[in-house]
XYZ file of N, CA and C in Angstrom:
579
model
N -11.430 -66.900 47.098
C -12.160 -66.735 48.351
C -11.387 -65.858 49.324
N -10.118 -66.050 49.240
C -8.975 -65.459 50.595
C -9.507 -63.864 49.906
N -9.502 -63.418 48.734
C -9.195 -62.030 48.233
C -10.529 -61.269 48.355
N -11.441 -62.328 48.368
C -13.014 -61.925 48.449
C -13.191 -61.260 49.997
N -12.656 -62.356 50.642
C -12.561 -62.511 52.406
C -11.898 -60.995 53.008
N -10.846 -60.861 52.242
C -9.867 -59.700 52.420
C -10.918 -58.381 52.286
N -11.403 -58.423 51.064
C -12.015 -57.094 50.730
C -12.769 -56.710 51.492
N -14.123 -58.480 52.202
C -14.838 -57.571 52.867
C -14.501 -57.310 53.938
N -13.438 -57.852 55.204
C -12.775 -57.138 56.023
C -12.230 -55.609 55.960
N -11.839 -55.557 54.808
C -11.591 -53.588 54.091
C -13.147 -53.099 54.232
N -13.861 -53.780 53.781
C -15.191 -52.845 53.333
C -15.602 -52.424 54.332
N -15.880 -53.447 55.335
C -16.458 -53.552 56.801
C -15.836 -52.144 57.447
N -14.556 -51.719 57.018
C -13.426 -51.392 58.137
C -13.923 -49.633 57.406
N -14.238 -49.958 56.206
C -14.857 -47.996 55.817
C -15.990 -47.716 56.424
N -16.539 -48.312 57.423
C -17.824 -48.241 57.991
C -17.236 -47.098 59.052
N -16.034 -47.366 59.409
C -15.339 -46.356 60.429
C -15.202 -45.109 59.913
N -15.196 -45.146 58.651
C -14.808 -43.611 57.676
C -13.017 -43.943 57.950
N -12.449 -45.107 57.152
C -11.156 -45.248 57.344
C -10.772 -44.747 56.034
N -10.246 -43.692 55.762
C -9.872 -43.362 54.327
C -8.610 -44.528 53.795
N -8.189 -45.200 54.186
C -7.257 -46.158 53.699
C -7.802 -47.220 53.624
N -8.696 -47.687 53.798
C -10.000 -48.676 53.696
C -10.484 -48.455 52.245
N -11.017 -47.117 52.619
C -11.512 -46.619 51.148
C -10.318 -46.554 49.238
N -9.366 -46.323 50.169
C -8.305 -45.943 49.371
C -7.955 -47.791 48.599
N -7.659 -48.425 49.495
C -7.227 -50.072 49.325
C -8.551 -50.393 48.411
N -9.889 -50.130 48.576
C -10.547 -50.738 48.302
C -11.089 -50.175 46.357
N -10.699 -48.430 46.928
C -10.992 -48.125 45.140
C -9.529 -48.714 44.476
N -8.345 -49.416 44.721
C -7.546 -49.599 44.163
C -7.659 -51.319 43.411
N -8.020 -51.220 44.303
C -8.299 -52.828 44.198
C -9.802 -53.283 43.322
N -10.748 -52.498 43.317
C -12.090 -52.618 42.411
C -11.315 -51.862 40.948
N -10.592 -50.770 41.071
C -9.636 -50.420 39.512
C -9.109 -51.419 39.143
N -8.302 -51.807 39.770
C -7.476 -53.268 39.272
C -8.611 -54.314 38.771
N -9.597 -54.784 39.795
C -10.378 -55.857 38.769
C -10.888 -55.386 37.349
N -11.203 -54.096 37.372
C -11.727 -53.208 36.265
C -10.793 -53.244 35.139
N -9.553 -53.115 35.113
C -8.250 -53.166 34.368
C -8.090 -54.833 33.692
N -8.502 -55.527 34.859
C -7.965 -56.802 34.577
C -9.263 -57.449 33.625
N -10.459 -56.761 34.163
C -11.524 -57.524 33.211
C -11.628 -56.777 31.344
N -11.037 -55.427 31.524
C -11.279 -54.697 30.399
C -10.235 -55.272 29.719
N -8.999 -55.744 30.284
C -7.973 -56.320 29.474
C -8.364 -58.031 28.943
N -9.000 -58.638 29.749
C -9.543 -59.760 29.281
C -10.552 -59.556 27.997
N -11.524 -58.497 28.385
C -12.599 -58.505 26.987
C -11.984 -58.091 25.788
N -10.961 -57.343 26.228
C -10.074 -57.016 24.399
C -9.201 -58.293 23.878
N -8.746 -59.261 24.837
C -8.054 -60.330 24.210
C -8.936 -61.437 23.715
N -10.235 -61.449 24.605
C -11.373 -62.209 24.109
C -12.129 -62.064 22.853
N -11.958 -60.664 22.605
C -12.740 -60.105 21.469
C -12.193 -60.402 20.295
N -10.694 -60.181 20.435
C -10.220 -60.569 19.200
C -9.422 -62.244 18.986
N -9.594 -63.181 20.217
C -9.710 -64.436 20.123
C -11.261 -64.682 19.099
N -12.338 -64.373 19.860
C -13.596 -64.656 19.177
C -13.809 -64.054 17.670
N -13.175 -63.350 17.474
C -13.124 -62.776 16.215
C -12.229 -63.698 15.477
N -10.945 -64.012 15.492
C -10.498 -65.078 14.436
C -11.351 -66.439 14.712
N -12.101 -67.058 15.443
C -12.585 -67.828 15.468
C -14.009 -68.002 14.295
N -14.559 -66.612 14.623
C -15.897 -66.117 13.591
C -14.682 -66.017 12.381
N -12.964 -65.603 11.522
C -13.133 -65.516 10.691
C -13.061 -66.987 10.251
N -12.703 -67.939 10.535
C -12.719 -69.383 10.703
C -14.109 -69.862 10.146
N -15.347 -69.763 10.912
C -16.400 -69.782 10.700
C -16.759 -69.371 9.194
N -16.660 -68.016 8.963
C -16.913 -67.501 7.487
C -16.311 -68.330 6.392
N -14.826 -69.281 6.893
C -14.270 -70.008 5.640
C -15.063 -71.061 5.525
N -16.170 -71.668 6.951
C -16.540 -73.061 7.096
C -16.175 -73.979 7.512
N -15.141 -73.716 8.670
C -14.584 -74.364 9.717
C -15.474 -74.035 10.837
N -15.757 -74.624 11.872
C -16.596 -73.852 12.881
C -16.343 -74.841 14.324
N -15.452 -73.842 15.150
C -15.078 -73.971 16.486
C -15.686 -73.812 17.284
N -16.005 -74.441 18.717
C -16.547 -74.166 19.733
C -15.756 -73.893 20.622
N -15.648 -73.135 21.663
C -14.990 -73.302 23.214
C -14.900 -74.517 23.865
N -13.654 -74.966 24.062
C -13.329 -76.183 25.112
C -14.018 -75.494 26.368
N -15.071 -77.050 26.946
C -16.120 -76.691 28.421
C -15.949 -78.054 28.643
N -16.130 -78.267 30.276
C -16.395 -79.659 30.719
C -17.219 -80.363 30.593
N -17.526 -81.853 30.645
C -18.407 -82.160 30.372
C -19.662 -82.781 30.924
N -18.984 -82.580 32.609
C -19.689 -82.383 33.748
C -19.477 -81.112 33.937
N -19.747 -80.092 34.036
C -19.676 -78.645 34.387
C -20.042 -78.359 35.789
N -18.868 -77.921 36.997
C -19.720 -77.790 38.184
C -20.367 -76.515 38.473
N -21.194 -76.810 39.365
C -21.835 -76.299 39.812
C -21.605 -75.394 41.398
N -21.229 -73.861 41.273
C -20.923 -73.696 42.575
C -21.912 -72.565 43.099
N -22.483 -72.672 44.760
C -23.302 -71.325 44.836
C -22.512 -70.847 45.332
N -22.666 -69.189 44.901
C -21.896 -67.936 45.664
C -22.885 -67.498 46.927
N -21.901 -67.162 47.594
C -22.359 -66.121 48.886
C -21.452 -65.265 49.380
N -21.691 -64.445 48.729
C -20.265 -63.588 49.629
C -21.347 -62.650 49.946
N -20.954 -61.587 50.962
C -21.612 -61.126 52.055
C -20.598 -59.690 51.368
N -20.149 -59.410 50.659
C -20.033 -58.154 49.982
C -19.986 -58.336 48.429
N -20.304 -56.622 48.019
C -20.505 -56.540 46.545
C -18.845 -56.756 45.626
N -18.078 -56.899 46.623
C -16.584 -57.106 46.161
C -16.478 -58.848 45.798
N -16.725 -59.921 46.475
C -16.754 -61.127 45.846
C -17.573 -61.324 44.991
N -18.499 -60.550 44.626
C -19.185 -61.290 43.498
C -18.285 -60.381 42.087
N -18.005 -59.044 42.142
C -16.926 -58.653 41.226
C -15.766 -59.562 40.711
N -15.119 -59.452 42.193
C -13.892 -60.960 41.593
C -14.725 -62.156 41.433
N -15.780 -63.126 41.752
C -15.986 -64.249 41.014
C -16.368 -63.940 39.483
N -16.695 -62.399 39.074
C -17.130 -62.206 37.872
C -15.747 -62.268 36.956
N -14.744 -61.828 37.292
C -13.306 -61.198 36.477
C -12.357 -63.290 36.683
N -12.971 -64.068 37.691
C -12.996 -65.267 37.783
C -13.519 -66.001 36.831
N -14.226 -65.838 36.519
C -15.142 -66.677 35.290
C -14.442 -66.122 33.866
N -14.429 -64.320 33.646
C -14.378 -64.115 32.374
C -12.186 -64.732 32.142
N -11.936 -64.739 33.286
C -10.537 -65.685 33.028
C -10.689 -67.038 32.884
N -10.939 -67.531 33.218
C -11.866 -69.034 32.961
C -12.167 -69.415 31.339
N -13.509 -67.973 30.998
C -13.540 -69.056 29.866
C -12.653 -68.229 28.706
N -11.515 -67.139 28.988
C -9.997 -66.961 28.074
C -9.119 -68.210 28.388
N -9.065 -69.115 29.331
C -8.373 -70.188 29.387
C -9.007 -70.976 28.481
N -10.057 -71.399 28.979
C -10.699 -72.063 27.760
C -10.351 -71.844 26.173
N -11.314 -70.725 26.102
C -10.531 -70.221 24.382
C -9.557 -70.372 24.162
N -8.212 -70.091 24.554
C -6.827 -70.027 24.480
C -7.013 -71.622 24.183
N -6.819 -72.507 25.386
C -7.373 -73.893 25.056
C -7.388 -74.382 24.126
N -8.489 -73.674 23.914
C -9.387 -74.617 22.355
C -8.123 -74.091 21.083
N -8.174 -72.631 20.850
C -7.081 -72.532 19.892
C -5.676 -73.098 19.706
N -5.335 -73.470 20.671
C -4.313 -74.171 20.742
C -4.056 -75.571 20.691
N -5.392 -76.615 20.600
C -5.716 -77.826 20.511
C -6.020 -77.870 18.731
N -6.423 -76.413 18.303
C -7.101 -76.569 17.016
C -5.651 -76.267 15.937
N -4.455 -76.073 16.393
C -3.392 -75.656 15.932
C -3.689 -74.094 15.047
N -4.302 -73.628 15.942
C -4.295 -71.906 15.936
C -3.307 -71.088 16.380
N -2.683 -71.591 17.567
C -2.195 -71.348 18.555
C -0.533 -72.485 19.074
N 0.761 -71.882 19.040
C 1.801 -72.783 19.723
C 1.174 -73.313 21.017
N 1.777 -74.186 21.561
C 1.957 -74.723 22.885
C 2.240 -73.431 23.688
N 3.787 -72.742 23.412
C 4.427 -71.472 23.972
C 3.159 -70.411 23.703
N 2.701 -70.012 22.781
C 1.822 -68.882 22.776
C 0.876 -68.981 23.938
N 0.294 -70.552 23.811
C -1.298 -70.315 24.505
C -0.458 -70.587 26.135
N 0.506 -70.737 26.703
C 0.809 -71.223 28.163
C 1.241 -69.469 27.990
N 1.830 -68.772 26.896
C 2.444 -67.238 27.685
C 0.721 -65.925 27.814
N -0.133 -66.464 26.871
C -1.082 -66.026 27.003
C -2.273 -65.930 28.577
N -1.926 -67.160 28.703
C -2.706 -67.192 29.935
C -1.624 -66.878 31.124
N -0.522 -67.927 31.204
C 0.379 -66.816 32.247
C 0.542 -65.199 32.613
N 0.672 -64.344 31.125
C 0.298 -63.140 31.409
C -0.830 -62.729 32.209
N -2.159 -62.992 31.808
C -3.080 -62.201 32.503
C -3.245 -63.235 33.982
N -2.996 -64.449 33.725
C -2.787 -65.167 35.341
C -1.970 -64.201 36.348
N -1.028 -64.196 36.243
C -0.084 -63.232 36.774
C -0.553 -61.982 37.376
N -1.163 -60.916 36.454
C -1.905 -59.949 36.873
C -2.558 -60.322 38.010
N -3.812 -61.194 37.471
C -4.739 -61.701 38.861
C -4.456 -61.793 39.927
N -3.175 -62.750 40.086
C -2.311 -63.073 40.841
C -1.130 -61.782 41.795
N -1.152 -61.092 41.033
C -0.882 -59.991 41.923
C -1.602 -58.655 42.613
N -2.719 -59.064 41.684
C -4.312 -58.223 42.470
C -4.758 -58.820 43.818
N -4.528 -60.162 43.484
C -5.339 -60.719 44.579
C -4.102 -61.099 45.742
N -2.504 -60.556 45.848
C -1.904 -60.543 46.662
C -1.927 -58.937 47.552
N -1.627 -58.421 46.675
C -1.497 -57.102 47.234
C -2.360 -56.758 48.602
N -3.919 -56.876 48.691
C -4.520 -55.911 49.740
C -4.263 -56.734 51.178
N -3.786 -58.320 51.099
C -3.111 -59.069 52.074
C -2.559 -58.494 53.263
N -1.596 -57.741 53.082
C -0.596 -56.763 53.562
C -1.583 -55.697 54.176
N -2.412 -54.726 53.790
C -3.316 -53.971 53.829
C -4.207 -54.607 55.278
N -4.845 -55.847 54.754
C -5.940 -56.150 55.784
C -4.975 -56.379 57.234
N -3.346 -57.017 56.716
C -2.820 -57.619 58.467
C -2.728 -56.431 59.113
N -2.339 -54.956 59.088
C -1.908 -54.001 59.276
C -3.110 -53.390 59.515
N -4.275 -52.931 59.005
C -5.571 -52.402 58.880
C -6.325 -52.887 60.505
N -6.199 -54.304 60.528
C -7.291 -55.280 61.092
C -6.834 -55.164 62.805
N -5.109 -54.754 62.773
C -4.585 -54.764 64.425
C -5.587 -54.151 64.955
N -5.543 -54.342 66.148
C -5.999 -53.895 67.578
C -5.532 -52.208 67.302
N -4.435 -51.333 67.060
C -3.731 -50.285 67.143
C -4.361 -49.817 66.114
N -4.632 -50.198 64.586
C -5.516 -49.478 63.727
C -6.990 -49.503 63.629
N -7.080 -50.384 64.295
C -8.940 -50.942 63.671
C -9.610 -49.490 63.665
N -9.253 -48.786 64.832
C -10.392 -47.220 64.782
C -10.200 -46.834 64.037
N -9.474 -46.258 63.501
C -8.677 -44.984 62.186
C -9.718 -45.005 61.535
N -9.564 -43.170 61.630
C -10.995 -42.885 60.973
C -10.305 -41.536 60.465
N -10.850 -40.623 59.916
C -10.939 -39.480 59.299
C -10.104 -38.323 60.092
N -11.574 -38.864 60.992
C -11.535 -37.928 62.471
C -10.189 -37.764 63.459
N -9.426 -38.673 63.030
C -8.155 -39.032 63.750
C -7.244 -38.011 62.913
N -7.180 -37.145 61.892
C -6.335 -36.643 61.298
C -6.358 -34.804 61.462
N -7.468 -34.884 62.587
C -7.594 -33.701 62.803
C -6.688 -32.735 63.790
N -6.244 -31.533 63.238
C -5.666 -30.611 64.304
C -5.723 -31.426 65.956
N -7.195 -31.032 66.560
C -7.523 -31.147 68.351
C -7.622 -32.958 68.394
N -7.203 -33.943 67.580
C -7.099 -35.728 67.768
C -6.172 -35.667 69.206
N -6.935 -36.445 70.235
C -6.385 -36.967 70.913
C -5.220 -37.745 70.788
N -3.942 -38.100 71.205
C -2.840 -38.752 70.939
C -2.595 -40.207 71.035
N -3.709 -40.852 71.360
C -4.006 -42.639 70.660
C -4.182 -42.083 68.883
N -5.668 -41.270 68.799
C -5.911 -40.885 67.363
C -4.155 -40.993 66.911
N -3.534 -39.735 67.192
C -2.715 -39.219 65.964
C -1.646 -40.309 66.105
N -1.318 -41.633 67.527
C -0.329 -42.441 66.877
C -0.673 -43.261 65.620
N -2.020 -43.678 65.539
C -2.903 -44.616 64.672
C -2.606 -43.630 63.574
N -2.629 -42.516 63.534
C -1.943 -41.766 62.508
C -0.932 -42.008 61.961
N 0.767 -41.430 62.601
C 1.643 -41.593 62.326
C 2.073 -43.391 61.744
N 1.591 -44.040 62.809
C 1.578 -45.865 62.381
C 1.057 -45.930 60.835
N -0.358 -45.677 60.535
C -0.990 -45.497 58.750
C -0.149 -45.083 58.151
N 0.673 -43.799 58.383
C 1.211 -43.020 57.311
C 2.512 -44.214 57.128
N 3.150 -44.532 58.349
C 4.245 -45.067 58.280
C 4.806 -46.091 57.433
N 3.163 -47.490 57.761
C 3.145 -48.521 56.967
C 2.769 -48.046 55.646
N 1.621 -47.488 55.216
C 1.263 -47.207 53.897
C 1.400 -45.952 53.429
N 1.899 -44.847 54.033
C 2.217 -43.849 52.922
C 0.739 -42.637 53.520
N 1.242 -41.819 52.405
C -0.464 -41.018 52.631
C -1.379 -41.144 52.034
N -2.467 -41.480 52.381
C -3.617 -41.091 51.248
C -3.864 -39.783 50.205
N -4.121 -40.479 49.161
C -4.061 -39.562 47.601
C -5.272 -38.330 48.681
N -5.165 -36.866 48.397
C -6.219 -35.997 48.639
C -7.405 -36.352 48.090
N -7.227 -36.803 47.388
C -9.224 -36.739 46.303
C -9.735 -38.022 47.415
N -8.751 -39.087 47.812
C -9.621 -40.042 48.501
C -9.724 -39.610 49.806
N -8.795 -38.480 50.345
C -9.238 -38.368 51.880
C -10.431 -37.231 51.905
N -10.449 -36.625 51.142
C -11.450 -35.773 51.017
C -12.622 -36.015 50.566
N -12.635 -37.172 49.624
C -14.008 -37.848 49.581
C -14.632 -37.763 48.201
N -13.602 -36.580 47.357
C -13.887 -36.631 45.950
C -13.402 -37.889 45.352
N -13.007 -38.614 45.836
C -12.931 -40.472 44.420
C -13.480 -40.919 45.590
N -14.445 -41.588 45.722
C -14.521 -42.914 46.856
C -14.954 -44.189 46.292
N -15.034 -45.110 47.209
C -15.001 -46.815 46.927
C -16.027 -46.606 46.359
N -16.714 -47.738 45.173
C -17.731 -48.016 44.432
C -19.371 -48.164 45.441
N -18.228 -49.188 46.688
C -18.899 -49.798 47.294
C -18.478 -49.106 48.894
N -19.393 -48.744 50.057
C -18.718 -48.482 51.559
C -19.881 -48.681 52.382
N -19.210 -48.933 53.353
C -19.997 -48.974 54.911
C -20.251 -47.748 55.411
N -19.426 -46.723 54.731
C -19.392 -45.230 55.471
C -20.881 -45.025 55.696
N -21.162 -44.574 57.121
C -22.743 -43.615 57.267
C -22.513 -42.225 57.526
N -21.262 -41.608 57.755
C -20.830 -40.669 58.052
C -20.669 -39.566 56.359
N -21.335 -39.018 57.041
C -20.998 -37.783 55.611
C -19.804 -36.563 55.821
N -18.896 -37.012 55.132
C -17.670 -36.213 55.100
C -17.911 -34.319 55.364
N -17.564 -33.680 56.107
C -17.809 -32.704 56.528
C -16.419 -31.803 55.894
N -16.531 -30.203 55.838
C -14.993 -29.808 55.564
C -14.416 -30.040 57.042
């Protein structure tokens, strides 16, 4: 929820045309992208020794609860329902892992370093843009916009400048210019040369 919460405070904040908004936010939708494509290849070939199992006439199911809850989503951007999606497909690799490891498929050590690995990842996806939103969200950045990086910027603009560059660095060219942008933005502004 905190990482969901985070994003859409970022998302909200590209409505300004904040290229570091934009920038945090395509980094962070790559990363879930990374983290879910890396889940479906470990899943694939979990489910695959399971099917060759099956073919001998053994036949496994996925460890599931047996009350299963029930939760509704609402997130108010297209970014929490991404992470509750890359949420679930870790979920049911815990599971699997789980089950193989109850079925003596799997060590104790294998199935706890299996899921620690890609836990971990998650876990540092969903720390990172933290930092981003406290810094982003001040009173001193909230404007930062595009427009602030121009030659004739008034000198509030270009400190909100120098402050961005300071804390985070520069933005990659392709994202300030508008050739990579977020999946998802608030921008209504159409990038001009």
């Amino acid at each position: 929820r905190r990482f969901a919460a985070v994003l859409k405070s970022i998302w909200h904040l590209s409505a300004n045309d904040n290229p570091y908004a934009d920038w945090i936010l395509i980094r962070m939708y790559d990363g879930l992208v990374a983290i879910r494509k890396h889940l479906a290849q470990v899943i694939t070939a979990r489910e695959e020794e399971i099917e060759r199992l099956k073919r001998k006439g053994l036949t496994l199911s996925v460890m599931g609860s047996r009350r299963p809850r029930t939760v509704e989503l609402g997130f108010r951007s297209p970014y929490g329902y991404a992470t509750a999606e890359a949420i679930v497909e870790f979920d049911y690799h815990v599971r699997m892992v789980k089950t193989l490891v109850h079925k003596d498929r799997m060590s104790d050590v294998e199935g706890r370093a299996a899921i620690r690995e890609i836990g971990r990842e998650l876990r540092a996806l969903f720390l990172e843009p933290i930092r981003w939103e406290r810094h982003l969200l001040r009173e001193e950045l909230r404007q930062l916009s595009r427009s602030d990086f121009l030659p004739g910027a008034e000198e509030t603009a270009r400190r909100r400048v120098r402050a961005a560059v300071a804390l985070f660095g520069e933005v990659p060219r392709k994202v300030f210019t508008g050739a990579e942008a977020p999946r998802h933005s608030q921008r209504c502004v159409k990038l001009t040369e």
